[in-house]
Coordinates of C-alpha atoms and ligand atoms in Angstrom, one line a residue:
M1 CA 2.4 44.0 67.6
S2 CA 1.4 47.2 69.4
N3 CA 4.4 47.5 71.8
F4 CA 7.0 46.7 69.1
D5 CA 9.3 49.3 67.7
I6 CA 9.7 48.6 64.0
S7 CA 12.2 51.3 63.5
N8 CA 14.8 48.9 65.1
F9 CA 17.4 47.7 62.7
F10 CA 17.0 44.1 61.6
D11 CA 19.4 41.9 59.7
V12 CA 16.5 39.7 58.3
V13 CA 12.7 40.1 57.9
V14 CA 10.9 36.8 57.4
I15 CA 7.4 37.0 55.8
G16 CA 5.3 34.2 57.2
S17 CA 5.6 31.9 60.2
G18 CA 4.9 28.6 58.4
I19 CA 7.4 25.8 59.2
G20 CA 9.9 27.1 56.6
G21 CA 9.7 30.7 57.8
L22 CA 10.0 29.8 61.5
T23 CA 12.8 27.4 60.8
A24 CA 14.9 29.9 58.8
G25 CA 14.1 32.7 61.3
A26 CA 14.9 30.7 64.4
L27 CA 18.1 29.3 63.0
L28 CA 19.3 32.7 61.8
T29 CA 18.6 34.1 65.3
R30 CA 20.5 31.3 66.8
Y31 CA 23.4 32.1 64.4
G32 CA 23.4 35.6 65.8
K33 CA 21.3 37.6 63.3
R34 CA 18.6 40.1 64.4
V35 CA 15.4 38.6 63.0
V36 CA 11.8 39.6 62.9
V37 CA 9.0 37.2 61.6
C38 CA 5.9 39.0 60.3
E39 CA 2.8 36.7 60.2
S40 CA -0.6 37.8 58.8
H41 CA -2.6 35.4 60.9
T42 CA -3.2 35.8 64.7
I43 CA -1.9 32.2 65.1
A44 CA 1.7 31.1 64.0
G45 CA 2.4 28.0 62.0
G46 CA 0.7 28.4 58.6
A47 CA -0.6 25.0 57.3
A48 CA 0.7 23.4 60.5
H49 CA -1.1 25.7 63.0
S50 CA -3.6 24.4 65.5
F51 CA -6.8 26.2 66.6
R52 CA -9.1 25.9 69.5
R53 CA -12.9 25.9 69.4
R54 CA -15.1 25.1 72.4
G55 CA -12.5 23.0 74.1
F56 CA -11.4 21.1 71.0
E57 CA -7.9 21.6 69.7
F58 CA -7.8 21.1 66.0
D59 CA -4.9 20.6 63.6
S60 CA -5.5 22.7 60.6
G61 CA -3.5 20.4 58.4
P62 CA -0.6 18.0 59.1
S63 CA -0.9 15.2 61.7
F64 CA 1.5 12.6 60.4
Y65 CA 5.1 12.7 61.6
C66 CA 8.2 10.5 62.0
G67 CA 11.1 11.0 64.2
L68 CA 10.1 14.0 66.3
T69 CA 11.9 12.8 69.3
G70 CA 14.5 10.0 68.7
A71 CA 18.2 10.9 69.4
D72 CA 19.2 9.7 65.9
S73 CA 16.2 11.1 64.0
L74 CA 16.9 12.4 60.6
N75 CA 13.8 14.6 60.7
P76 CA 15.0 18.2 60.0
V77 CA 12.4 19.5 62.5
K78 CA 14.1 17.5 65.3
Q79 CA 17.6 18.6 64.1
V80 CA 16.5 22.3 64.2
L81 CA 14.9 21.9 67.7
D82 CA 18.2 20.3 68.9
I83 CA 20.2 23.4 67.8
L84 CA 17.6 25.7 69.5
G85 CA 17.7 23.7 72.6
E86 CA 13.9 22.9 72.4
S87 CA 12.2 19.5 72.5
L88 CA 8.8 17.9 72.0
N89 CA 6.9 15.2 73.8
A90 CA 5.3 12.7 71.4
V91 CA 3.3 9.5 71.4
G92 CA 4.5 6.7 69.2
Y93 CA 2.0 4.4 67.6
N94 CA 1.9 1.5 65.1
P95 CA 0.2 0.7 62.7
L96 CA 0.6 4.2 61.3
G97 CA -2.9 4.0 59.8
H98 CA -5.5 1.9 58.1
Y99 CA -6.1 2.2 54.3
H100 CA -9.7 1.4 53.5
F101 CA -10.3 0.3 49.9
P102 CA -13.8 -0.5 48.7
E103 CA -13.0 -4.2 48.9
N104 CA -10.9 -4.4 52.1
S105 CA -9.2 -2.6 54.9
V106 CA -5.5 -3.0 55.6
P107 CA -3.4 -1.9 58.6
I108 CA -0.2 -0.2 57.5
Y109 CA 2.7 -0.8 59.8
S110 CA 5.8 1.4 60.0
D111 CA 8.2 -1.5 60.1
N112 CA 8.5 -2.9 56.6
Y113 CA 8.4 -6.6 57.8
L114 CA 4.9 -6.2 59.4
Y115 CA 3.8 -4.0 56.4
L116 CA 4.7 -6.8 54.0
Q117 CA 3.0 -9.4 56.1
E118 CA -0.3 -7.5 56.0
V119 CA 0.1 -7.0 52.2
A120 CA 0.7 -10.8 51.9
K121 CA -2.7 -11.5 53.4
V122 CA -4.3 -9.6 50.4
T123 CA -1.8 -10.6 47.7
P124 CA 1.1 -13.0 48.4
Q125 CA 2.7 -12.4 45.0
G126 CA 2.1 -8.6 45.4
A127 CA 4.0 -8.7 48.8
T128 CA 7.0 -10.3 47.2
E129 CA 7.0 -7.7 44.5
L130 CA 6.5 -4.9 47.1
K131 CA 9.6 -6.2 49.0
R132 CA 11.6 -6.0 45.7
F133 CA 10.4 -2.4 45.3
I134 CA 11.3 -1.5 48.9
D135 CA 14.7 -3.1 48.6
K136 CA 15.4 -0.8 45.6
M137 CA 14.4 2.3 47.6
L138 CA 16.2 1.6 50.9
P139 CA 19.8 1.9 49.7
L140 CA 19.2 5.5 48.8
Y141 CA 17.9 6.1 52.4
E142 CA 20.9 4.5 53.8
A143 CA 23.1 6.8 51.7
M144 CA 21.1 9.9 52.6
K145 CA 21.3 9.0 56.3
G146 CA 24.9 9.8 56.6
I147 CA 24.5 13.5 55.4
P148 CA 22.3 15.3 57.9
T149 CA 20.1 18.1 56.5
I150 CA 21.3 20.5 59.2
A151 CA 24.8 20.5 57.6
L152 CA 23.5 21.4 54.1
R153 CA 23.3 24.8 52.3
S154 CA 22.2 25.7 48.8
D155 CA 25.3 27.4 47.2
W156 CA 28.7 26.3 46.0
Q157 CA 30.1 26.2 49.6
L158 CA 28.1 22.9 50.0
I159 CA 30.8 21.2 48.0
P160 CA 33.8 21.7 50.3
I161 CA 31.6 20.9 53.3
L162 CA 30.5 17.5 51.8
L163 CA 34.0 16.6 50.6
N164 CA 35.6 17.5 54.0
N165 CA 33.0 16.0 56.3
Y166 CA 30.9 13.4 54.5
L167 CA 33.1 11.7 52.0
P168 CA 32.1 8.1 52.9
S169 CA 28.4 8.9 52.7
L170 CA 29.0 10.7 49.3
L171 CA 30.7 7.6 48.0
K172 CA 27.7 5.5 49.2
M173 CA 25.5 8.0 47.3
L174 CA 27.3 7.6 44.0
P175 CA 25.7 4.3 42.9
N176 CA 22.3 5.8 43.8
L177 CA 22.7 9.0 41.8
P178 CA 20.5 7.8 38.9
L179 CA 17.7 7.3 41.4
I180 CA 17.7 10.8 42.7
Q181 CA 15.8 12.6 40.0
S182 CA 14.0 9.5 38.7
S183 CA 10.4 8.8 39.4
V184 CA 9.0 6.2 41.9
G185 CA 6.9 5.0 38.9
N186 CA 10.1 3.9 37.0
V187 CA 11.1 1.7 39.9
M188 CA 7.5 0.4 40.4
D189 CA 7.4 -0.5 36.6
T190 CA 10.5 -2.7 37.0
T191 CA 9.5 -4.4 40.2
V192 CA 5.7 -4.5 40.6
K193 CA 3.1 -6.0 38.4
D194 CA 0.4 -6.7 40.9
P195 CA -2.4 -4.1 40.4
W196 CA -3.4 -4.0 44.1
V197 CA 0.2 -3.2 45.1
R198 CA 0.6 -0.7 42.3
R199 CA -2.4 1.2 43.6
L200 CA -1.0 1.0 47.1
I201 CA 2.2 2.6 45.9
D202 CA 0.4 5.2 44.0
L203 CA -1.6 5.9 47.2
E204 CA 1.5 6.2 49.4
C205 CA 3.0 8.7 46.8
F206 CA -0.2 10.6 46.6
L207 CA -0.4 11.0 50.3
L208 CA 3.1 12.4 50.4
S209 CA 3.5 14.6 47.3
G210 CA -0.1 15.0 45.9
L211 CA 1.1 13.1 42.9
K212 CA 1.0 9.4 42.0
A213 CA 4.1 7.2 41.7
H214 CA 5.1 8.4 38.2
G215 CA 5.0 12.0 39.4
T216 CA 6.9 11.6 42.7
I217 CA 10.7 11.6 43.1
I218 CA 12.4 8.6 44.5
P219 CA 14.3 10.3 47.5
E220 CA 10.9 11.4 49.0
V221 CA 9.6 7.9 49.1
A222 CA 12.9 6.3 50.0
F223 CA 13.2 8.7 53.0
M224 CA 9.5 8.1 54.1
L225 CA 10.0 4.3 53.9
G226 CA 13.3 4.3 55.7
E227 CA 12.5 6.9 58.3
R228 CA 9.1 5.5 59.3
S229 CA 10.5 2.1 59.7
K230 CA 13.6 3.2 61.6
A231 CA 12.5 6.2 63.6
G232 CA 8.8 5.2 63.9
V233 CA 5.7 7.3 63.7
E234 CA 4.8 9.8 66.4
Y235 CA 2.2 12.4 67.2
P236 CA 3.3 15.5 69.1
V237 CA 1.6 15.9 72.5
G238 CA -0.5 19.2 72.1
G239 CA -1.0 18.6 68.4
S240 CA 0.8 20.1 65.4
G241 CA 0.7 23.4 67.2
A242 CA 3.2 22.0 69.7
I243 CA 5.8 21.8 66.9
V244 CA 5.1 25.4 66.0
K245 CA 5.2 26.4 69.7
A246 CA 8.7 24.8 70.1
L247 CA 10.0 26.7 67.0
V248 CA 8.5 30.0 68.2
N249 CA 10.1 29.4 71.7
G250 CA 13.4 28.7 70.0
L251 CA 13.1 31.9 67.9
E252 CA 12.1 34.1 70.9
S253 CA 14.4 32.6 73.5
W254 CA 17.4 33.5 71.2
G255 CA 16.2 37.0 70.8
G256 CA 14.1 36.9 67.5
K257 CA 10.7 38.6 67.2
L258 CA 7.4 37.1 66.0
L259 CA 4.8 39.7 65.1
L260 CA 1.3 38.2 64.7
G261 CA -1.5 39.9 62.8
C262 CA 1.2 41.6 60.8
H263 CA 0.5 41.4 57.1
V264 CA 3.3 42.3 54.7
E265 CA 1.9 44.2 51.7
Q266 CA 5.0 44.6 49.7
I267 CA 8.7 43.6 49.5
L268 CA 10.7 46.9 49.0
V269 CA 13.4 46.7 46.3
E270 CA 15.8 49.4 45.2
S271 CA 18.2 48.8 42.3
R272 CA 17.5 45.1 42.4
Q273 CA 18.4 44.9 46.0
V274 CA 15.9 44.2 48.9
V275 CA 15.7 47.0 51.4
G276 CA 12.9 45.9 53.6
V277 CA 9.0 45.3 53.6
K278 CA 6.0 47.5 53.9
L279 CA 3.2 46.4 56.2
T280 CA -0.6 46.8 55.6
N281 CA -0.6 49.9 57.8
N282 CA 2.1 51.5 55.6
Q283 CA 4.8 51.0 58.2
I284 CA 8.1 49.9 56.9
I285 CA 10.6 47.5 58.4
K286 CA 14.1 47.9 56.9
A287 CA 16.5 45.0 56.4
P288 CA 19.1 43.9 53.8
I289 CA 17.7 40.4 53.7
V290 CA 14.1 39.4 53.3
I291 CA 12.9 35.7 53.4
S292 CA 9.5 35.0 52.0
N293 CA 7.6 32.0 53.3
A294 CA 4.6 32.9 51.1
T295 CA 4.2 30.6 48.1
V296 CA 6.0 31.3 44.9
W297 CA 2.8 32.5 43.3
D298 CA 1.9 34.8 46.2
T299 CA 5.5 36.2 46.5
Y300 CA 5.8 36.9 42.8
T301 CA 2.3 38.4 42.2
K302 CA 1.3 40.0 45.5
L303 CA 4.5 41.0 47.2
L304 CA 6.6 42.2 44.3
N305 CA 5.9 44.5 41.3
A306 CA 6.2 42.6 38.0
H307 CA 9.0 44.8 36.7
E308 CA 11.2 43.9 39.7
L309 CA 11.8 40.4 38.4
P310 CA 13.3 39.4 35.0
A311 CA 10.2 38.8 32.8
S312 CA 11.0 35.3 31.6
Y313 CA 12.0 34.1 35.1
R314 CA 8.8 35.4 36.6
H315 CA 6.7 33.9 33.9
K316 CA 8.3 30.5 34.3
A317 CA 7.9 30.6 38.1
L318 CA 4.3 31.5 37.8
Q319 CA 3.7 28.7 35.4
T320 CA 4.5 26.1 38.2
P321 CA 1.5 23.9 38.3
T322 CA -0.5 23.5 41.5
V323 CA -2.0 20.6 43.4
D324 CA -5.7 21.2 44.2
S325 CA -6.9 22.7 47.4
F326 CA -9.1 20.9 50.0
M327 CA -12.5 20.4 51.7
H328 CA -12.0 20.1 55.4
L329 CA -14.3 18.7 58.0
H330 CA -13.3 19.4 61.6
L331 CA -15.6 17.7 64.1
G332 CA -15.9 17.4 67.9
I333 CA -17.6 14.1 68.6
R334 CA -18.9 12.0 71.6
A335 CA -16.4 9.2 72.2
S336 CA -18.5 6.7 74.2
G337 CA -18.1 3.2 72.9
L338 CA -15.2 4.1 70.7
E339 CA -12.5 2.6 73.0
N340 CA -10.7 0.7 70.1
L341 CA -10.7 3.6 67.8
T342 CA -7.3 4.2 65.9
G343 CA -6.0 7.6 64.8
H344 CA -5.2 7.6 61.0
H345 CA -7.3 6.4 58.2
V346 CA -7.4 6.8 54.4
V347 CA -10.7 5.8 52.7
I348 CA -11.0 5.3 48.9
H349 CA -14.6 5.3 47.9
D350 CA -14.5 4.0 44.4
S351 CA -11.9 1.7 42.8
K352 CA -13.0 2.5 39.3
Q353 CA -12.1 6.2 39.8
D354 CA -8.6 7.4 40.0
I355 CA -7.4 8.0 43.6
T356 CA -6.5 11.6 42.7
I357 CA -10.1 12.5 41.7
P358 CA -11.4 15.1 44.3
G359 CA -13.6 13.4 46.9
N360 CA -12.4 9.9 46.1
T361 CA -9.6 9.6 48.5
C362 CA -10.3 11.0 52.0
M363 CA -7.8 11.4 54.8
I364 CA -8.9 11.1 58.5
S365 CA -7.0 12.0 61.6
I366 CA -8.4 11.5 65.1
P367 CA -5.4 12.7 67.3
S368 CA -7.3 12.6 70.6
V369 CA -6.8 8.8 70.6
W370 CA -3.1 9.6 71.2
D371 CA -3.5 12.8 73.2
A372 CA -6.7 13.0 75.2
S373 CA -6.0 16.6 76.2
L374 CA -7.1 17.7 72.7
A375 CA -10.8 17.2 73.4
P376 CA -13.0 17.7 76.4
E377 CA -13.4 14.5 78.5
G378 CA -15.5 11.9 76.7
H379 CA -15.0 13.4 73.3
H380 CA -12.7 13.1 70.3
V381 CA -11.4 15.6 67.9
V382 CA -11.7 14.7 64.2
H383 CA -10.2 16.2 61.0
A384 CA -11.2 14.7 57.7
Y385 CA -10.1 16.2 54.3
T386 CA -10.0 15.5 50.6
L387 CA -8.7 17.4 47.5
E388 CA -11.1 20.0 46.0
P389 CA -10.3 22.3 43.1
Y390 CA -10.4 26.1 44.0
A391 CA -12.1 27.0 40.7
G392 CA -15.9 27.4 41.0
W393 CA -15.9 28.4 44.6
E394 CA -17.4 31.8 45.4
R395 CA -19.0 33.3 48.5
N396 CA -22.4 33.7 46.9
E397 CA -25.9 32.6 47.9
E398 CA -25.1 29.0 47.0
Y399 CA -22.0 28.8 49.1
E400 CA -23.5 27.3 52.3
A401 CA -25.4 24.6 50.3
K402 CA -22.4 23.7 48.2
K403 CA -20.3 23.4 51.4
Q404 CA -22.7 21.0 53.0
L405 CA -23.0 19.0 49.8
K406 CA -19.2 18.7 49.3
A407 CA -18.7 17.7 53.0
Q408 CA -20.8 14.6 52.4
T409 CA -18.0 12.6 50.8
L410 CA -16.0 13.2 54.1
Y411 CA -19.0 12.1 56.3
K412 CA -19.3 8.9 54.1
A413 CA -15.6 8.2 54.6
L414 CA -16.0 8.7 58.4
E415 CA -18.9 6.2 58.4
R416 CA -16.5 3.5 57.3
I417 CA -14.7 4.1 60.6
I418 CA -17.5 5.2 62.9
P419 CA -20.8 4.2 61.4
D420 CA -22.9 6.5 63.6
I421 CA -20.6 9.5 63.3
R422 CA -23.5 11.9 62.4
E423 CA -25.3 11.2 65.7
R424 CA -22.1 11.8 67.7
V425 CA -21.3 15.3 66.4
V426 CA -21.3 18.1 68.9
L427 CA -19.3 20.6 66.9
E428 CA -19.0 20.8 63.1
L429 CA -16.7 23.1 61.1
I430 CA -16.6 22.8 57.3
G431 CA -13.7 24.4 55.4
T432 CA -13.6 25.0 51.7
P433 CA -10.8 26.0 49.3
L434 CA -11.8 29.6 50.1
T435 CA -11.3 29.0 53.8
H436 CA -7.9 27.3 53.2
A437 CA -6.7 30.2 50.9
H438 CA -7.9 32.8 53.4
Y439 CA -6.5 31.5 56.6
L440 CA -3.2 30.1 55.2
R441 CA -2.7 33.0 52.7
R442 CA -1.9 30.5 50.0
Y443 CA -2.6 31.0 46.3
Q444 CA -5.8 29.2 45.5
G445 CA -5.6 27.3 48.8
T446 CA -3.2 24.9 47.0
Y447 CA -1.5 22.0 48.8
G448 CA 1.7 23.1 46.9
P449 CA 3.5 22.8 43.6
A450 CA 2.6 19.8 41.4
I451 CA 6.1 19.4 40.0
E452 CA 6.4 16.0 38.4
A453 CA 9.5 13.9 38.8
T454 CA 11.7 14.2 35.6
K455 CA 9.7 17.3 34.4
G456 CA 11.2 20.0 36.7
M457 CA 12.7 20.7 40.1
F458 CA 11.7 22.8 43.0
E459 CA 13.6 26.1 43.1
G460 CA 16.3 26.7 45.8
A461 CA 16.2 29.6 48.3
S462 CA 17.8 32.3 46.1
T463 CA 16.0 34.6 43.8
P464 CA 17.2 37.1 41.1
I465 CA 16.7 40.0 43.6
K466 CA 19.8 40.5 45.9
G467 CA 18.9 39.9 49.5
L468 CA 15.5 38.2 48.7
Y469 CA 15.3 34.5 49.5
R470 CA 12.3 32.1 49.6
V471 CA 11.5 29.1 51.9
G472 CA 8.6 26.8 52.4
D473 CA 6.9 24.0 50.4
S474 CA 7.2 25.8 47.0
T475 CA 11.1 25.6 47.3
M476 CA 13.5 22.7 47.5
P477 CA 13.0 20.0 48.7
G478 CA 9.2 20.3 48.5
I479 CA 5.9 19.6 50.4
G480 CA 5.6 18.4 53.9
V481 CA 6.6 19.6 57.4
P482 CA 10.1 17.9 57.3
A483 CA 10.7 19.3 53.8
A484 CA 9.6 22.8 54.7
A485 CA 11.9 22.7 57.7
A486 CA 14.6 21.5 55.4
S487 CA 14.1 24.5 53.2
G488 CA 14.4 26.8 56.2
I489 CA 17.7 25.1 57.1
L490 CA 19.1 25.4 53.6
C491 CA 18.3 29.1 53.5
A492 CA 19.6 29.9 57.0
N493 CA 22.9 27.9 56.3
T494 CA 23.4 29.6 53.0
L495 CA 23.3 33.0 54.8
T496 CA 25.8 32.0 57.5
S497 CA 29.4 31.1 57.6
P498 CA 30.1 27.4 58.2
D499 CA 32.5 28.4 61.1
I500 CA 29.6 30.1 63.1
R501 CA 27.5 26.9 62.7
K502 CA 30.4 24.6 63.6
N503 CA 31.0 26.6 66.8
I504 CA 27.3 26.4 67.8
S505 CA 27.1 22.7 67.1
S506 CA 30.2 22.0 69.2
I507 CA 28.7 24.1 72.1
N508 CA 25.4 22.0 71.7
N509 CA 27.4 18.8 71.7
R510 CA 29.2 19.7 75.0
G511 CA 25.8 20.5 76.5
M512 CA 24.5 23.9 77.3
Ligands
LIG601 C1 -4.5 19.3 54.9 C2 -3.1 19.1 55.0 C3 -2.5 18.0 55.6 C4 -1.1 17.8 55.6 N1 -0.7 16.8 56.2 C5 0.7 16.6 56.4 C6 1.3 15.6 57.2 O1 0.5 14.8 57.8 N2 2.6 15.6 57.4 C7 3.5 16.5 56.8 O2 4.7 16.5 57.1 N3 3.0 17.5 56.0 C8 1.6 17.6 55.8 N4 1.1 18.7 55.1 C9 2.0 19.6 54.4 C10 2.6 20.6 55.4 O3 1.7 21.0 56.3 C11 3.1 21.8 54.6 O4 3.8 21.5 53.4 C12 3.9 22.8 55.4 O5 3.4 23.0 56.7 C13 4.0 24.1 54.7 O6 4.9 25.0 55.3 P1 5.4 26.3 54.7 O7 6.7 26.6 55.3 O8 5.4 26.2 53.2 O9 4.5 27.5 55.1 P2 2.9 27.7 55.1 O10 2.3 26.7 55.9 O11 2.4 28.0 53.7 O12 2.9 29.1 55.9 C14 3.1 30.3 55.3 C15 2.8 31.4 56.3 O13 3.0 32.7 55.7 C16 2.0 33.6 56.1 N5 1.9 34.6 55.1 C17 1.8 34.5 53.7 N6 1.8 35.7 53.1 C18 2.0 36.6 54.1 C19 2.2 38.0 54.1 N7 2.1 38.8 53.0 N8 2.4 38.7 55.3 C20 2.6 37.9 56.4 N9 2.4 36.6 56.4 C21 2.2 35.9 55.3 C22 0.8 32.7 56.1 O14 -0.3 33.3 56.9 C23 1.3 31.4 56.7 O15 1.1 31.4 58.0 C24 -0.3 18.8 55.1 C25 -0.8 20.0 54.5 C26 -2.2 20.1 54.5 C27 -2.8 21.4 53.9

């Protein structure tokens, strides 16, 4: 950030270059605002950033994506990239992964017909019940399909937009309204008795929201089932960092600024109105609008003084429960003899333990099977992770030993896929909740808010402070790359007149 003159006037300062921050920043730039994005880390992308060690390109977090490239994709990331004039290359694959239970392993296909066929091999009655469950979910997806996220905003002006442009889809939505805030568990209870399939549904929900079926809202799962079956599952060439790069390109090519290694110390507020931000080096960037991509806990404890928010509002926001953090194992391994290796696996070690118990459910991603450029020739890049509570972790003399010990559950999971994994390792990086919290600047290294269906809702972009907005996975619609991108869209659209957006989409449709 050395050559950058921060005394310039900006319309908007975005704190953080996670998917939510980049999306909001890039769209607002595209809509004509002067935007600067300040990122603490030296790499953009937050949880979705990629990092390189000794020729291996690692995803720090996400690796599972639908609809990154298809023309009619509903993925908000794709919709934003279209507006920015950016695109991605991606590799499609199916099955989307293998779920390894103690008693069997099952390939999970994106298309529901093949998915059900595989389940029928384990439990024919369960497959019939699962079909009934999916059939209850898909009408909501069909209704949501007609209203693209890119058209939405989070204030009253949404109502005329919906009525004028999306009336048929709204009418389709009406019979599904009771499903919108209901839990997946409620539908599962009325359609599925088979215990194997109930655990499968719990697992699918857990992988998505960090909560089982009774905690997960229906639109999240309806969207996942519909989108993976319709748009297919894809991995971005270049890794998750390629998505971040495309958003950064979009931001910069329309004139926005990204400052890396630029930590915001404080949001500046005068008379309940945002006036800018103060950086770690005491420099000040002035702007009438500040968008925080830091989590709700970080924004309201570290970036604002307590007295700047209404006490009851602040108290309630900070009471938002958290999903645990993670143990990560990033490995570079020798690939010889692994020609049939597939890229995504979920391993459950013990059926008698709940799937949410830290260490019991392990997620594995080996993206070099889709994109060989991510590893040196003859090698694969591996990321395995599992939930781990933040409490109890300290950088003391026991830290290294605890790290090694806790990584063993991940090695054991990997041995289900690659039995001689330990002999293949050429590079090992173990991350703990402290690593996660440090690099991603996330409170207690959390995956995100644990807001259970029917017990609360994610907050929208607005805050009680004039000019201060929030985006990212502790705002509506929640956790995940598409959801964080959707939060950025909702925020950017709320700050922009529908006419400006209409003009831009008509220019885009004519071809630029
Ligand atoms: C292990 C793991 C696996 C996942 N797998 C998937 C998956 O397969 N598919 C999927 O869709 N989603 C997945 N997710 C979820 C998804 O990655 C996240 O929900 C999403 O990326 C979060 O984006 P965000 O906008 O909330 O920003 P974050 O990623 O939280 O980024 C916020 C940014 O703000 C910066 N920041 C914070 N405070 C400051 C400050 N004071 N000054 C300057 N900068 C600051 C941080 O450094 C960070 O870069 C996964 C997440 C994890 C952790």
